[in-house]
């Protein structure tokens, strides 16, 4: 097993379950020290125990990333603990059953909630942690990875709009953070087997989505872990401003409505 992250610090948001937990454990397996953020204290504590079992040093930070004040407070807490950060993986995000809600049927408050969590928190957390990312960039390279979605190509649904805006932010952040040597990329997963995708889509809709893939089969969290490990490592040192798809060639990518 390679240890690409020995001596490196990786911060993962939304690490209490699903893709975030899988990512945290993937970075732990390769030697990273972890800063894990989530609103769910119990799940976060479980992830910490699992990562420590893999030999990682782990700090947890509990807070709500949908609110400006808590994003700022979390940023200050993480920065105080980690003066150098090699990877910020902005994975936290949600659809909470609103994955298909059309933009003409969503309330202002709900739209604002999803924009806050899925779109603004990655930007504002990265801004808060920029000094630590810059410090790491000077000595060994650093990067931000934003968790987008294949739904970012569905601009008529609320979840898709928030992820589409995240792609735009990724390109903008890559330009601005690049001045400090910090790479910024996004990962756009297709349908991955997690608790959230099962509960928000249901079996029938999942089957319909899979039927459109170019490749058969189910996406696993490990597919995203492998991409995250590559993108955060020196192997990707010349890659920035990319949205990398991991979706078995799903045609949502070509869908404009
Ligand atoms: N699973 C998929 O098929 C899929 C596909 C495309 C994109 N994604 C994206 O990947 C990410 C993870 O998805 P998942 O399937 O693991 O979801 P999940 O719901 O299992 O995990 C999301 C994590 O984010 C945390 N979170 C939610 N709201 C939060 C808040 N307000 N503050 C802090 N933390 C909060 C949750 O507690 C949870 O631990 C999300 O950004 C999602 O949009 C998932």
PDB file of C-alpha atoms and ligand atoms in Angstrom:
ATOM      1  CA  UNK A   1       0.000   0.000   0.000  1.00  0.00           C
ATOM      2  CA  UNK A   2       1.435   3.409  -0.984  1.00  0.00           C
ATOM      3  CA  UNK A   3       1.561   6.117   1.684  1.00  0.00           C
ATOM      4  CA  UNK A   4       1.172   9.258  -0.393  1.00  0.00           C
ATOM      5  CA  UNK A   5      -0.243  11.231   2.548  1.00  0.00           C
ATOM      6  CA  UNK A   6       2.330  10.526   5.248  1.00  0.00           C
ATOM      7  CA  UNK A   7       3.078  13.818   7.043  1.00  0.00           C
ATOM      8  CA  UNK A   8       0.152  15.537   5.318  1.00  0.00           C
ATOM      9  CA  UNK A   9      -3.035  17.055   6.718  1.00  0.00           C
ATOM     10  CA  UNK A  10      -6.368  16.410   5.014  1.00  0.00           C
ATOM     11  CA  UNK A  11      -9.610  18.131   6.039  1.00  0.00           C
ATOM     12  CA  UNK A  12     -12.812  16.362   4.935  1.00  0.00           C
ATOM     13  CA  UNK A  13     -16.274  17.842   5.456  1.00  0.00           C
ATOM     14  CA  UNK A  14     -19.395  15.709   5.704  1.00  0.00           C
ATOM     15  CA  UNK A  15     -17.259  12.915   7.137  1.00  0.00           C
ATOM     16  CA  UNK A  16     -19.885  11.351   9.435  1.00  0.00           C
ATOM     17  CA  UNK A  17     -21.099   8.875   6.805  1.00  0.00           C
ATOM     18  CA  UNK A  18     -21.282   8.040   3.104  1.00  0.00           C
ATOM     19  CA  UNK A  19     -18.676   9.342   0.688  1.00  0.00           C
ATOM     20  CA  UNK A  20     -17.107  11.619   3.328  1.00  0.00           C
ATOM     21  CA  UNK A  21     -16.443   8.732   5.706  1.00  0.00           C
ATOM     22  CA  UNK A  22     -15.059   6.600   2.861  1.00  0.00           C
ATOM     23  CA  UNK A  23     -12.769   9.492   1.823  1.00  0.00           C
ATOM     24  CA  UNK A  24     -11.559  10.023   5.401  1.00  0.00           C
ATOM     25  CA  UNK A  25     -10.682   6.332   5.702  1.00  0.00           C
ATOM     26  CA  UNK A  26      -9.006   6.345   2.284  1.00  0.00           C
ATOM     27  CA  UNK A  27      -6.727   9.250   3.238  1.00  0.00           C
ATOM     28  CA  UNK A  28      -6.111   7.604   6.647  1.00  0.00           C
ATOM     29  CA  UNK A  29      -4.997   4.360   4.960  1.00  0.00           C
ATOM     30  CA  UNK A  30      -2.409   6.371   3.035  1.00  0.00           C
ATOM     31  CA  UNK A  31      -0.991   8.003   6.165  1.00  0.00           C
ATOM     32  CA  UNK A  32      -2.831  11.353   6.472  1.00  0.00           C
ATOM     33  CA  UNK A  33      -3.553  13.285   9.647  1.00  0.00           C
ATOM     34  CA  UNK A  34      -7.253  14.151   9.498  1.00  0.00           C
ATOM     35  CA  UNK A  35      -9.465  17.099  10.368  1.00  0.00           C
ATOM     36  CA  UNK A  36     -13.071  15.903  10.044  1.00  0.00           C
ATOM     37  CA  UNK A  37     -16.097  18.221   9.961  1.00  0.00           C
ATOM     38  CA  UNK A  38     -19.804  17.391  10.172  1.00  0.00           C
ATOM     39  CA  UNK A  39     -23.049  18.455  11.806  1.00  0.00           C
ATOM     40  CA  UNK A  40     -23.598  14.887  13.094  1.00  0.00           C
ATOM     41  CA  UNK A  41     -21.455  14.406  16.195  1.00  0.00           C
ATOM     42  CA  UNK A  42     -22.219  10.675  16.572  1.00  0.00           C
ATOM     43  CA  UNK A  43     -21.313   9.694  13.033  1.00  0.00           C
ATOM     44  CA  UNK A  44     -18.201  11.840  13.201  1.00  0.00           C
ATOM     45  CA  UNK A  45     -17.087  10.096  16.389  1.00  0.00           C
ATOM     46  CA  UNK A  46     -17.578   6.713  14.657  1.00  0.00           C
ATOM     47  CA  UNK A  47     -15.494   7.809  11.665  1.00  0.00           C
ATOM     48  CA  UNK A  48     -12.780   9.021  14.049  1.00  0.00           C
ATOM     49  CA  UNK A  49     -12.596   5.603  15.746  1.00  0.00           C
ATOM     50  CA  UNK A  50     -12.419   3.844  12.360  1.00  0.00           C
ATOM     51  CA  UNK A  51      -9.669   6.184  11.089  1.00  0.00           C
ATOM     52  CA  UNK A  52      -7.683   5.868  14.299  1.00  0.00           C
ATOM     53  CA  UNK A  53      -7.902   2.108  13.830  1.00  0.00           C
ATOM     54  CA  UNK A  54      -5.994   2.689  10.580  1.00  0.00           C
ATOM     55  CA  UNK A  55      -3.296   4.587  12.473  1.00  0.00           C
ATOM     56  CA  UNK A  56      -4.425   8.163  11.735  1.00  0.00           C
ATOM     57  CA  UNK A  57      -4.346  11.120  14.114  1.00  0.00           C
ATOM     58  CA  UNK A  58      -7.834  12.636  13.950  1.00  0.00           C
ATOM     59  CA  UNK A  59      -9.446  15.880  15.139  1.00  0.00           C
ATOM     60  CA  UNK A  60     -13.197  16.369  14.793  1.00  0.00           C
ATOM     61  CA  UNK A  61     -15.110  19.626  14.407  1.00  0.00           C
ATOM     62  CA  UNK A  62     -18.887  19.651  14.835  1.00  0.00           C
ATOM     63  CA  UNK A  63     -20.971  22.361  13.207  1.00  0.00           C
ATOM     64  CA  UNK A  64     -23.589  23.297  10.629  1.00  0.00           C
ATOM     65  CA  UNK A  65     -22.078  24.175   7.248  1.00  0.00           C
ATOM     66  CA  UNK A  66     -25.324  25.641   5.918  1.00  0.00           C
ATOM     67  CA  UNK A  67     -24.937  28.777   8.075  1.00  0.00           C
ATOM     68  CA  UNK A  68     -22.438  31.579   7.475  1.00  0.00           C
ATOM     69  CA  UNK A  69     -21.641  32.088  11.169  1.00  0.00           C
ATOM     70  CA  UNK A  70     -20.880  28.414  11.839  1.00  0.00           C
ATOM     71  CA  UNK A  71     -18.822  28.053   8.658  1.00  0.00           C
ATOM     72  CA  UNK A  72     -16.700  30.966   9.868  1.00  0.00           C
ATOM     73  CA  UNK A  73     -16.440  29.552  13.386  1.00  0.00           C
ATOM     74  CA  UNK A  74     -15.489  26.098  12.059  1.00  0.00           C
ATOM     75  CA  UNK A  75     -12.920  27.669   9.741  1.00  0.00           C
ATOM     76  CA  UNK A  76     -11.319  29.512  12.670  1.00  0.00           C
ATOM     77  CA  UNK A  77     -11.281  26.333  14.803  1.00  0.00           C
ATOM     78  CA  UNK A  78      -9.721  24.189  12.067  1.00  0.00           C
ATOM     79  CA  UNK A  79      -7.154  26.882  11.241  1.00  0.00           C
ATOM     80  CA  UNK A  80      -6.138  27.184  14.895  1.00  0.00           C
ATOM     81  CA  UNK A  81      -5.523  23.411  15.033  1.00  0.00           C
ATOM     82  CA  UNK A  82      -3.876  22.974  11.611  1.00  0.00           C
ATOM     83  CA  UNK A  83      -1.562  25.808  10.473  1.00  0.00           C
ATOM     84  CA  UNK A  84      -0.684  23.747   7.349  1.00  0.00           C
ATOM     85  CA  UNK A  85      -3.378  21.981   5.341  1.00  0.00           C
ATOM     86  CA  UNK A  86      -2.519  19.914   2.268  1.00  0.00           C
ATOM     87  CA  UNK A  87      -6.041  19.001   1.132  1.00  0.00           C
ATOM     88  CA  UNK A  88      -9.426  20.522   1.884  1.00  0.00           C
ATOM     89  CA  UNK A  89     -12.077  18.118   0.557  1.00  0.00           C
ATOM     90  CA  UNK A  90     -15.409  19.992   0.587  1.00  0.00           C
ATOM     91  CA  UNK A  91     -17.637  16.921   0.496  1.00  0.00           C
ATOM     92  CA  UNK A  92     -20.569  17.940   2.746  1.00  0.00           C
ATOM     93  CA  UNK A  93     -23.742  18.460   0.785  1.00  0.00           C
ATOM     94  CA  UNK A  94     -27.291  17.288   0.584  1.00  0.00           C
ATOM     95  CA  UNK A  95     -30.442  17.037  -1.453  1.00  0.00           C
ATOM     96  CA  UNK A  96     -32.658  15.751   1.390  1.00  0.00           C
ATOM     97  CA  UNK A  97     -35.268  14.374  -1.002  1.00  0.00           C
ATOM     98  CA  UNK A  98     -35.185  17.564  -3.105  1.00  0.00           C
ATOM     99  CA  UNK A  99     -32.978  16.064  -5.775  1.00  0.00           C
ATOM    100  CA  UNK A 100     -35.667  16.479  -8.419  1.00  0.00           C
ATOM    101  CA  UNK A 101     -37.543  19.530  -7.099  1.00  0.00           C
ATOM    102  CA  UNK A 102     -38.014  21.954 -10.011  1.00  0.00           C
ATOM    103  CA  UNK A 103     -36.755  25.505  -9.476  1.00  0.00           C
ATOM    104  CA  UNK A 104     -40.267  26.919  -9.907  1.00  0.00           C
ATOM    105  CA  UNK A 105     -41.525  24.906  -6.942  1.00  0.00           C
ATOM    106  CA  UNK A 106     -38.892  25.476  -4.285  1.00  0.00           C
ATOM    107  CA  UNK A 107     -39.340  28.092  -1.566  1.00  0.00           C
ATOM    108  CA  UNK A 108     -36.842  30.932  -1.102  1.00  0.00           C
ATOM    109  CA  UNK A 109     -35.794  29.603   2.320  1.00  0.00           C
ATOM    110  CA  UNK A 110     -35.198  26.071   1.085  1.00  0.00           C
ATOM    111  CA  UNK A 111     -33.271  27.286  -1.959  1.00  0.00           C
ATOM    112  CA  UNK A 112     -31.135  29.457   0.293  1.00  0.00           C
ATOM    113  CA  UNK A 113     -30.443  26.507   2.602  1.00  0.00           C
ATOM    114  CA  UNK A 114     -29.196  24.308  -0.269  1.00  0.00           C
ATOM    115  CA  UNK A 115     -27.165  27.133  -1.780  1.00  0.00           C
ATOM    116  CA  UNK A 116     -25.583  27.760   1.626  1.00  0.00           C
ATOM    117  CA  UNK A 117     -24.648  24.139   2.230  1.00  0.00           C
ATOM    118  CA  UNK A 118     -23.818  22.882  -1.279  1.00  0.00           C
ATOM    119  CA  UNK A 119     -22.387  26.005  -2.899  1.00  0.00           C
ATOM    120  CA  UNK A 120     -21.311  28.718  -0.462  1.00  0.00           C
ATOM    121  CA  UNK A 121     -19.821  26.628   2.342  1.00  0.00           C
ATOM    122  CA  UNK A 122     -17.069  25.149   0.087  1.00  0.00           C
ATOM    123  CA  UNK A 123     -16.063  28.667  -0.966  1.00  0.00           C
ATOM    124  CA  UNK A 124     -16.230  30.278   2.472  1.00  0.00           C
ATOM    125  CA  UNK A 125     -14.492  27.399   4.258  1.00  0.00           C
ATOM    126  CA  UNK A 126     -11.698  27.469   1.659  1.00  0.00           C
ATOM    127  CA  UNK A 127     -11.397  31.229   2.154  1.00  0.00           C
ATOM    128  CA  UNK A 128     -11.146  30.767   5.919  1.00  0.00           C
ATOM    129  CA  UNK A 129      -8.503  28.026   5.532  1.00  0.00           C
ATOM    130  CA  UNK A 130      -6.553  29.747   2.766  1.00  0.00           C
ATOM    131  CA  UNK A 131      -3.634  30.761   5.062  1.00  0.00           C
ATOM    132  CA  UNK A 132      -3.074  27.080   5.970  1.00  0.00           C
ATOM    133  CA  UNK A 133      -3.464  25.946   2.346  1.00  0.00           C
ATOM    134  CA  UNK A 134      -1.038  28.670   1.255  1.00  0.00           C
ATOM    135  CA  UNK A 135       1.482  27.655   3.928  1.00  0.00           C
ATOM    136  CA  UNK A 136       1.374  24.021   2.716  1.00  0.00           C
ATOM    137  CA  UNK A 137       1.518  25.098  -0.943  1.00  0.00           C
ATOM    138  CA  UNK A 138       4.818  26.860  -0.273  1.00  0.00           C
ATOM    139  CA  UNK A 139       6.523  23.710   0.986  1.00  0.00           C
ATOM    140  CA  UNK A 140       4.795  20.746  -0.655  1.00  0.00           C
ATOM    141  CA  UNK A 141       1.747  21.749  -2.714  1.00  0.00           C
ATOM    142  CA  UNK A 142      -1.869  21.910  -1.579  1.00  0.00           C
ATOM    143  CA  UNK A 143      -5.349  21.781  -3.004  1.00  0.00           C
ATOM    144  CA  UNK A 144      -9.090  22.121  -2.570  1.00  0.00           C
ATOM    145  CA  UNK A 145     -11.487  19.482  -3.923  1.00  0.00           C
ATOM    146  CA  UNK A 146     -15.181  20.333  -4.197  1.00  0.00           C
ATOM    147  CA  UNK A 147     -17.745  17.535  -4.299  1.00  0.00           C
ATOM    148  CA  UNK A 148     -19.975  18.352  -7.246  1.00  0.00           C
ATOM    149  CA  UNK A 149     -22.387  15.917  -8.919  1.00  0.00           C
ATOM    150  CA  UNK A 150     -23.501  14.680 -12.304  1.00  0.00           C
ATOM    151  CA  UNK A 151     -26.670  16.572 -11.311  1.00  0.00           C
ATOM    152  CA  UNK A 152     -24.720  19.797 -11.932  1.00  0.00           C
ATOM    153  CA  UNK A 153     -25.899  19.370 -15.521  1.00  0.00           C
ATOM    154  CA  UNK A 154     -29.567  19.498 -14.443  1.00  0.00           C
ATOM    155  CA  UNK A 155     -30.139  23.239 -14.127  1.00  0.00           C
ATOM    156  CA  UNK A 156     -33.930  22.928 -13.770  1.00  0.00           C
ATOM    157  CA  UNK A 157     -33.787  21.236 -10.371  1.00  0.00           C
ATOM    158  CA  UNK A 158     -32.709  22.877  -7.139  1.00  0.00           C
ATOM    159  CA  UNK A 159     -29.942  20.388  -6.268  1.00  0.00           C
ATOM    160  CA  UNK A 160     -28.556  20.654  -9.817  1.00  0.00           C
ATOM    161  CA  UNK A 161     -28.388  24.449  -9.652  1.00  0.00           C
ATOM    162  CA  UNK A 162     -26.408  24.384  -6.420  1.00  0.00           C
ATOM    163  CA  UNK A 163     -23.891  21.908  -7.883  1.00  0.00           C
ATOM    164  CA  UNK A 164     -23.732  23.712 -11.220  1.00  0.00           C
ATOM    165  CA  UNK A 165     -22.841  26.900  -9.353  1.00  0.00           C
ATOM    166  CA  UNK A 166     -20.226  24.888  -7.455  1.00  0.00           C
ATOM    167  CA  UNK A 167     -18.570  23.955 -10.765  1.00  0.00           C
ATOM    168  CA  UNK A 168     -18.424  27.647 -11.675  1.00  0.00           C
ATOM    169  CA  UNK A 169     -17.014  28.467  -8.244  1.00  0.00           C
ATOM    170  CA  UNK A 170     -14.393  25.748  -8.690  1.00  0.00           C
ATOM    171  CA  UNK A 171     -13.136  27.403 -11.875  1.00  0.00           C
ATOM    172  CA  UNK A 172     -13.193  30.825 -10.197  1.00  0.00           C
ATOM    173  CA  UNK A 173     -11.446  29.552  -7.070  1.00  0.00           C
ATOM    174  CA  UNK A 174      -8.793  27.814  -9.197  1.00  0.00           C
ATOM    175  CA  UNK A 175      -7.939  31.168 -10.779  1.00  0.00           C
ATOM    176  CA  UNK A 176      -7.900  33.097  -7.488  1.00  0.00           C
ATOM    177  CA  UNK A 177      -6.243  30.484  -5.263  1.00  0.00           C
ATOM    178  CA  UNK A 178      -3.770  29.617  -8.019  1.00  0.00           C
ATOM    179  CA  UNK A 179      -1.959  32.854  -7.150  1.00  0.00           C
ATOM    180  CA  UNK A 180      -0.922  31.109  -3.923  1.00  0.00           C
ATOM    181  CA  UNK A 181      -0.020  27.838  -5.666  1.00  0.00           C
ATOM    182  CA  UNK A 182      -3.209  26.141  -4.446  1.00  0.00           C
ATOM    183  CA  UNK A 183      -4.925  23.806  -6.947  1.00  0.00           C
ATOM    184  CA  UNK A 184      -8.742  23.691  -6.993  1.00  0.00           C
ATOM    185  CA  UNK A 185     -10.706  20.916  -8.684  1.00  0.00           C
ATOM    186  CA  UNK A 186     -14.139  19.339  -8.420  1.00  0.00           C
ATOM    187  CA  UNK A 187     -15.239  15.720  -8.476  1.00  0.00           C
ATOM    188  CA  UNK A 188     -18.632  15.031 -10.058  1.00  0.00           C
ATOM    189  CA  UNK A 189     -19.888  11.606  -8.942  1.00  0.00           C
ATOM    190  CA  UNK A 190     -22.604   9.739 -10.751  1.00  0.00           C
ATOM    191  CA  UNK A 191     -24.920   7.509  -8.767  1.00  0.00           C
ATOM    192  CA  UNK A 192     -22.914   6.077  -5.864  1.00  0.00           C
ATOM    193  CA  UNK A 193     -24.156   3.538  -3.340  1.00  0.00           C
ATOM    194  CA  UNK A 194     -24.669   5.523  -0.109  1.00  0.00           C
ATOM    195  CA  UNK A 195     -27.440   5.804   2.498  1.00  0.00           C
ATOM    196  CA  UNK A 196     -28.326   9.216   1.088  1.00  0.00           C
ATOM    197  CA  UNK A 197     -28.690   8.154  -2.549  1.00  0.00           C
ATOM    198  CA  UNK A 198     -30.778   5.133  -1.526  1.00  0.00           C
ATOM    199  CA  UNK A 199     -33.158   7.169   0.628  1.00  0.00           C
ATOM    200  CA  UNK A 200     -33.498  10.259  -1.557  1.00  0.00           C
ATOM    201  CA  UNK A 201     -33.935   8.455  -4.899  1.00  0.00           C
ATOM    202  CA  UNK A 202     -35.528   5.078  -4.150  1.00  0.00           C
ATOM    203  CA  UNK A 203     -34.840   1.786  -5.937  1.00  0.00           C
ATOM    204  CA  UNK A 204     -36.873   2.448  -9.073  1.00  0.00           C
ATOM    205  CA  UNK A 205     -35.349   5.848  -9.833  1.00  0.00           C
ATOM    206  CA  UNK A 206     -31.867   4.457  -9.117  1.00  0.00           C
ATOM    207  CA  UNK A 207     -32.432   1.667 -11.649  1.00  0.00           C
ATOM    208  CA  UNK A 208     -33.654   4.200 -14.235  1.00  0.00           C
ATOM    209  CA  UNK A 209     -30.529   6.335 -13.721  1.00  0.00           C
ATOM    210  CA  UNK A 210     -28.218   3.308 -13.981  1.00  0.00           C
ATOM    211  CA  UNK A 211     -29.920   2.146 -17.162  1.00  0.00           C
ATOM    212  CA  UNK A 212     -28.597   5.309 -18.880  1.00  0.00           C
ATOM    213  CA  UNK A 213     -24.939   4.755 -17.910  1.00  0.00           C
ATOM    214  CA  UNK A 214     -22.483   3.787 -20.669  1.00  0.00           C
ATOM    215  CA  UNK A 215     -21.010   1.196 -18.319  1.00  0.00           C
ATOM    216  CA  UNK A 216     -23.203  -1.243 -16.391  1.00  0.00           C
ATOM    217  CA  UNK A 217     -22.978  -1.603 -12.619  1.00  0.00           C
ATOM    218  CA  UNK A 218     -23.155   0.373  -9.403  1.00  0.00           C
ATOM    219  CA  UNK A 219     -20.852   3.213  -8.409  1.00  0.00           C
ATOM    220  CA  UNK A 220     -19.089   2.555  -5.133  1.00  0.00           C
ATOM    221  CA  UNK A 221     -17.762   5.137  -2.630  1.00  0.00           C
ATOM    222  CA  UNK A 222     -14.328   3.609  -3.311  1.00  0.00           C
ATOM    223  CA  UNK A 223     -14.500   4.940  -6.898  1.00  0.00           C
ATOM    224  CA  UNK A 224     -14.666   8.462  -5.450  1.00  0.00           C
ATOM    225  CA  UNK A 225     -11.983   7.665  -2.872  1.00  0.00           C
ATOM    226  CA  UNK A 226      -9.575   6.589  -5.641  1.00  0.00           C
ATOM    227  CA  UNK A 227     -10.166   9.836  -7.522  1.00  0.00           C
ATOM    228  CA  UNK A 228      -9.851  11.926  -4.353  1.00  0.00           C
ATOM    229  CA  UNK A 229      -6.576  10.225  -3.445  1.00  0.00           C
ATOM    230  CA  UNK A 230      -5.183  10.924  -6.911  1.00  0.00           C
ATOM    231  CA  UNK A 231      -6.384  14.553  -7.104  1.00  0.00           C
ATOM    232  CA  UNK A 232      -5.059  15.429  -3.664  1.00  0.00           C
ATOM    233  CA  UNK A 233      -1.627  13.915  -4.331  1.00  0.00           C
ATOM    234  CA  UNK A 234       1.515  15.141  -6.069  1.00  0.00           C
ATOM    235  CA  UNK A 235       0.555  12.913  -9.009  1.00  0.00           C
ATOM    236  CA  UNK A 236      -1.986  15.626  -9.873  1.00  0.00           C
ATOM    237  CA  UNK A 237       0.393  18.561  -9.296  1.00  0.00           C
ATOM    238  CA  UNK A 238      -0.306  20.164 -12.702  1.00  0.00           C
ATOM    239  CA  UNK A 239      -4.101  19.705 -12.623  1.00  0.00           C
ATOM    240  CA  UNK A 240      -6.378  22.559 -11.591  1.00  0.00           C
ATOM    241  CA  UNK A 241      -9.746  24.067 -12.610  1.00  0.00           C
ATOM    242  CA  UNK A 242     -11.077  20.631 -13.625  1.00  0.00           C
ATOM    243  CA  UNK A 243     -14.438  19.040 -12.941  1.00  0.00           C
ATOM    244  CA  UNK A 244     -13.626  15.337 -13.031  1.00  0.00           C
ATOM    245  CA  UNK A 245     -16.535  13.018 -13.704  1.00  0.00           C
ATOM    246  CA  UNK A 246     -16.839   9.598 -12.143  1.00  0.00           C
ATOM    247  CA  UNK A 247     -20.236   8.504 -13.438  1.00  0.00           C
ATOM    248  CA  UNK A 248     -19.833   5.545 -15.845  1.00  0.00           C
ATOM    249  CA  UNK A 249     -20.381   7.979 -18.728  1.00  0.00           C
ATOM    250  CA  UNK A 250     -23.818   9.128 -17.656  1.00  0.00           C
ATOM    251  CA  UNK A 251     -25.592  11.236 -20.322  1.00  0.00           C
ATOM    252  CA  UNK A 252     -26.735  13.807 -17.723  1.00  0.00           C
ATOM    253  CA  UNK A 253     -23.461  15.453 -18.747  1.00  0.00           C
ATOM    254  CA  UNK A 254     -24.922  16.265 -22.131  1.00  0.00           C
ATOM    255  CA  UNK A 255     -28.353  17.161 -20.838  1.00  0.00           C
ATOM    256  CA  UNK A 256     -29.435  20.782 -21.159  1.00  0.00           C
ATOM    257  CA  UNK A 257     -33.035  21.624 -20.312  1.00  0.00           C
TER     258      UNK A 257
HETATM  259  N1  LIG B   1     -24.116   9.438  -3.289  1.00  0.00           N
HETATM  260  C1  LIG B   1     -24.215   9.888  -4.510  1.00  0.00           C
HETATM  261  O1  LIG B   1     -24.711   9.190  -5.406  1.00  0.00           O
HETATM  262  C2  LIG B   1     -23.730  11.267  -4.853  1.00  0.00           C
HETATM  263  C3  LIG B   1     -23.707  11.616  -6.208  1.00  0.00           C
HETATM  264  C4  LIG B   1     -23.256  12.875  -6.569  1.00  0.00           C
HETATM  265  C5  LIG B   1     -22.821  13.757  -5.606  1.00  0.00           C
HETATM  266  N2  LIG B   1     -22.865  13.413  -4.288  1.00  0.00           N
HETATM  267  C6  LIG B   1     -22.395  14.399  -3.303  1.00  0.00           C
HETATM  268  O2  LIG B   1     -21.431  13.795  -2.476  1.00  0.00           O
HETATM  269  C7  LIG B   1     -21.506  14.342  -1.161  1.00  0.00           C
HETATM  270  C8  LIG B   1     -21.719  13.234  -0.152  1.00  0.00           C
HETATM  271  O3  LIG B   1     -22.860  12.504  -0.533  1.00  0.00           O
HETATM  272  P1  LIG B   1     -23.337  11.212   0.298  1.00  0.00           P
HETATM  273  O4  LIG B   1     -24.129  10.386  -0.655  1.00  0.00           O
HETATM  274  O5  LIG B   1     -22.198  10.621   1.028  1.00  0.00           O
HETATM  275  O6  LIG B   1     -24.352  11.910   1.319  1.00  0.00           O
HETATM  276  P2  LIG B   1     -24.614  11.636   2.858  1.00  0.00           P
HETATM  277  O7  LIG B   1     -25.891  12.319   3.205  1.00  0.00           O
HETATM  278  O8  LIG B   1     -24.484  10.193   3.174  1.00  0.00           O
HETATM  279  O9  LIG B   1     -23.414  12.397   3.548  1.00  0.00           O
HETATM  280  C9  LIG B   1     -23.380  13.796   3.614  1.00  0.00           C
HETATM  281  C10 LIG B   1     -22.673  14.212   4.874  1.00  0.00           C
HETATM  282  O10 LIG B   1     -22.760  15.639   4.961  1.00  0.00           O
HETATM  283  C11 LIG B   1     -23.196  15.972   6.265  1.00  0.00           C
HETATM  284  N3  LIG B   1     -23.982  17.197   6.284  1.00  0.00           N
HETATM  285  C12 LIG B   1     -25.235  17.359   5.796  1.00  0.00           C
HETATM  286  N4  LIG B   1     -25.691  18.585   6.086  1.00  0.00           N
HETATM  287  C13 LIG B   1     -24.685  19.202   6.778  1.00  0.00           C
HETATM  288  C14 LIG B   1     -24.557  20.489   7.357  1.00  0.00           C
HETATM  289  N5  LIG B   1     -25.566  21.378   7.327  1.00  0.00           N
HETATM  290  N6  LIG B   1     -23.405  20.804   7.987  1.00  0.00           N
HETATM  291  C15 LIG B   1     -22.388  19.889   8.059  1.00  0.00           C
HETATM  292  N7  LIG B   1     -22.456  18.661   7.536  1.00  0.00           N
HETATM  293  C16 LIG B   1     -23.604  18.327   6.907  1.00  0.00           C
HETATM  294  C17 LIG B   1     -24.078  14.801   6.694  1.00  0.00           C
HETATM  295  O11 LIG B   1     -24.252  14.769   8.109  1.00  0.00           O
HETATM  296  C18 LIG B   1     -23.337  13.621   6.123  1.00  0.00           C
HETATM  297  O12 LIG B   1     -22.363  13.130   6.994  1.00  0.00           O
HETATM  298  C19 LIG B   1     -22.612  15.394  -1.205  1.00  0.00           C
HETATM  299  O13 LIG B   1     -22.058  16.665  -1.480  1.00  0.00           O
HETATM  300  C20 LIG B   1     -23.463  14.925  -2.366  1.00  0.00           C
HETATM  301  O14 LIG B   1     -24.198  15.988  -2.926  1.00  0.00           O
HETATM  302  C21 LIG B   1     -23.311  12.184  -3.898  1.00  0.00           C
END
